[in-house]
Amino acid sequence: MGTALVYHEDMTATRLLWDDPECEIERPERLTAALDRLRQRGLEQRCLRLSAREASKEELGLVHSPEYVSLVRKTQVLGEEELQVLSGQFDAIYFHPSTFHCARLAAGAGLQLVDAVLTGAVQNGLALVRPPGHHSQRAAANGFCVFNNVAIAAAYAKQKHGLHRILIVDWDVHHGQGIQYLFEDDPSVLYFSWHRYEHGRFWPFLRESDADAVGRGQGLGFTVNLPWNQVGMGNADYVAAFLHLLLPLAFEFDPELVLVSAGFDSAIGDPEGQMQATPECFAHLTHLLQVLAGGRVCAMLEGGYHLESLAESVCMTVQTLLGDPAPPLSGLMVPCQSALESIQSARAAQAPYWKSLQLQGQCGQVLGCRIPPQAPCSGYDSELSLDVTPVPTSPSTHSPEGRPPPLLPGGPMCKAAVPAPSSLLDQPCLCPAPSVRTTVALTAPDITLVLPPDVIQQEGSALREETEAWARPHESLAREEALTALGKLLYLLDGMLDGQVNSGIAATPASAAAATLDVAIQRGLSHGAQRLLCVALGQLDRPPDLAHDGRTLWLNIGGKEAAALSMFHVSTPLPVMTGGFLSCILGLVLPLAYGFQPDLVLVALGPGHGLQGPHAALLAAMLRGLAGGRVLALLEEDSTPQLAGILARVLRGEAPPSLGPSSVASPEDVQALMYLRGQLEPQWKMLQVRLIAEAWLCPGARLCRRGRWGGQGK
Ligand code: Q9C
Ligand code: ZN
């Protein structure tokens, strides 16, 4: 459906005319650097270019007072000295004779973007604007912001398009207090902001930036603040904040539109933020938001003062909006202690208002943390002792500990998939983009009818002798249909491993599902995949000959009971309610997957998987964030064409349909999740939603700590 890029050259006009060290970072080159890089990468050319229009007086009046708008209008005719005097009446503000025009274009750009998305002209988009907006208030300019572009867009989407639920995600490193003030009593706008806070010692030094500011009146629980109390927050911290705080609330809120206050001063290199998140992290943040609101995402530029970091991060955002898979994240995926404290205090502050936070993470209080009798903590099966050597703590600003298993010597895979400290100028991904995004290797011809036109229907098969050799150990692969399907699957898998094809779908006869999956795993591991994530739904047993070398993470959803036989062999029942399914994905599957950093993902819908199309689509869409989007979905041959069609669409980058209002998780779902967390948290730090110290208060977790993989905690 396309991505809009809204811009107008005139927005480079406003600039600082006098000496002011605080304001000099907000300069015209911010826009030109971002736009030049988008052109260089061929990204601008792939967007629908829209020229920004000026917002009208009425539109500005949706959030600003008439007096304030006329005050800003008058700056057009002031001389330099008068401009400087007026600027001095606000905090961190400069006016220029072009400010009024630029600020009206900036607000208007957002409105055009919202119109384009809500009329269906495009799926999503980015407005590249100056001045930024999120600090601006009803009658005050603040922090380089004159009119509140994102707030005006939200009010406009409500008024002109009749929307009832709008999510604003403010990933700028500063608190958008302007947006907070404008919507603090409005339950139709959910405002999420993370920001450098340092216990109140960072600009704008507001008490109301802390996690306990949650909105007022009808709007209680619709303001979500995540204060960062240390600098140096990185990819793992940001992803953890999305998985454990923003996304549970966002799914429960079920927005019709997502607006992003897209400031890139939260990226590495920025002098204001002093954070560590690499540009690729913004591809992941964008990707994670695209599963909401049917993919209707409107991003608007806010801050971002390191031109190189800004330009790269903008490219990552636009590339992801265009549907390209996110490049793998670099670095250890271990959130730091301070980030966990912040996330936990925000979860605690929000818990009274959100069902999705009420049952979990409040260990011992709401639900109690009982160990399911069928799955005792102690006494692991001895065959499962792992010969995975602990890897030493890496030097980093906040010394994370624990990491995925050691890497094996390379295959022909993307170098960036190997977790390694990255410098800003590292190429995001050294593998060439596959020429084919999604291929389906299906045997039932009626399925092609529901496929999007650019999804390739694969004709090829692996050589007969080779297919037979792979099939030989498996009785269930002896039949002709199973062999034919296996040949197609092997051919597709090779195409993915060679980088010809990004993702694919293959079908197998139901009776051969487990054996086919086993072959796919072995073939993947022997043909270049270094870490393979296998998400198996339904009755699919872990292949008996799977090596315990940490190269395969096996996750069975639809097992009889919650069980972690090792840190690489996890099984959980299929959640019965949508709420449980969401917490399983956000609270278990994705934290494990992000922690593991696979370079190939297999997702198998096996016998009795019981997953509805939209749920399967959501899972596949979110797993596409891993492994550079290298996801192979295995279906049973008698799956409906609709299921194959919906999976093909999300794997090529379309948004999954929204699930609608979600039910709560059932007590059984919650219990399974909490049990597995207790088991796995010591090894998989992305699972953590509370501090280890607190976990000790939970009797279940304490027992679980005597696990076999070290289990010493922090
Ligand atoms: N060194 C935006 O990013 N100065 N505004 C803070 C601390 C004001 C930031 C001084 C920063 C305003 C849109
Ligand atoms: Zn900022």
mmCIF file of N, CA and C and ligand atoms in Angstrom, residues 134-135 143-144 170 172-175 203 263-266 272 302-305, ligand 2:
data_model
loop_
_atom_site.group_PDB
_atom_site.id
_atom_site.type_symbol
_atom_site.label_atom_id
_atom_site.label_comp_id
_atom_site.label_asym_id
_atom_site.label_seq_id
_atom_site.Cartn_x
_atom_site.Cartn_y
_atom_site.Cartn_z
ATOM 1 N N HIS A 134 7.121 18.198 20.210
ATOM 2 C CA HIS A 134 6.528 17.551 21.393
ATOM 3 C C HIS A 134 6.672 18.301 22.715
ATOM 4 N N HIS A 135 7.551 19.337 22.779
ATOM 5 C CA HIS A 135 7.646 20.127 24.020
ATOM 6 C C HIS A 135 6.669 21.306 24.038
ATOM 7 N N GLY A 143 11.790 24.024 24.301
ATOM 8 C CA GLY A 143 12.700 22.975 23.812
ATOM 9 C C GLY A 143 12.755 22.854 22.295
ATOM 10 N N PHE A 144 12.958 23.948 21.598
ATOM 11 C CA PHE A 144 13.036 24.042 20.126
ATOM 12 C C PHE A 144 11.672 23.858 19.455
ATOM 13 N N ASP A 170 6.426 8.183 21.878
ATOM 14 C CA ASP A 170 7.428 9.246 21.849
ATOM 15 C C ASP A 170 8.782 8.631 22.175
ATOM 16 N N ASP A 172 11.662 9.926 21.247
ATOM 17 C CA ASP A 172 12.655 10.979 21.451
ATOM 18 C C ASP A 172 13.239 10.819 22.863
ATOM 19 N N VAL A 173 14.488 11.255 23.050
ATOM 20 C CA VAL A 173 15.120 11.034 24.354
ATOM 21 C C VAL A 173 14.639 12.007 25.428
ATOM 22 N N HIS A 174 13.922 13.048 25.014
ATOM 23 C CA HIS A 174 13.362 13.997 25.989
ATOM 24 C C HIS A 174 11.882 13.685 26.249
ATOM 25 N N HIS A 175 11.440 14.101 27.401
ATOM 26 C CA HIS A 175 10.021 13.915 27.720
ATOM 27 C C HIS A 175 9.175 14.912 26.937
ATOM 28 N N TRP A 203 17.109 17.840 31.830
ATOM 29 C CA TRP A 203 16.111 18.720 31.242
ATOM 30 C C TRP A 203 14.918 17.931 30.720
ATOM 31 N N GLY A 263 11.919 11.122 17.568
ATOM 32 C CA GLY A 263 13.160 11.852 17.820
ATOM 33 C C GLY A 263 14.290 10.844 17.813
ATOM 34 N N PHE A 264 15.400 11.206 17.216
ATOM 35 C CA PHE A 264 16.523 10.271 17.132
ATOM 36 C C PHE A 264 17.684 10.718 18.010
ATOM 37 N N ASP A 265 17.378 11.599 18.967
ATOM 38 C CA ASP A 265 18.389 11.931 19.971
ATOM 39 C C ASP A 265 18.488 10.806 21.005
ATOM 40 N N SER A 266 17.652 9.780 20.861
ATOM 41 C CA SER A 266 17.762 8.577 21.694
ATOM 42 C C SER A 266 18.719 7.561 21.073
ATOM 43 N N GLU A 272 22.801 15.042 23.140
ATOM 44 C CA GLU A 272 21.771 15.278 24.150
ATOM 45 C C GLU A 272 21.442 14.008 24.927
ATOM 46 N N GLU A 302 11.144 14.495 15.524
ATOM 47 C CA GLU A 302 11.280 15.436 16.653
ATOM 48 C C GLU A 302 12.755 15.817 16.751
ATOM 49 N N GLY A 303 13.466 15.325 17.792
ATOM 50 C CA GLY A 303 14.884 15.658 17.931
ATOM 51 C C GLY A 303 15.792 14.741 17.126
ATOM 52 N N GLY A 304 17.103 14.849 17.437
ATOM 53 C CA GLY A 304 18.118 14.070 16.714
ATOM 54 C C GLY A 304 19.185 15.021 16.220
ATOM 55 N N TYR A 305 20.330 15.047 16.905
ATOM 56 C CA TYR A 305 21.290 16.137 16.697
ATOM 57 C C TYR A 305 22.654 15.677 16.224
HETATM 58 ZN ZN ZN B 2 14.608 15.404 22.065
#
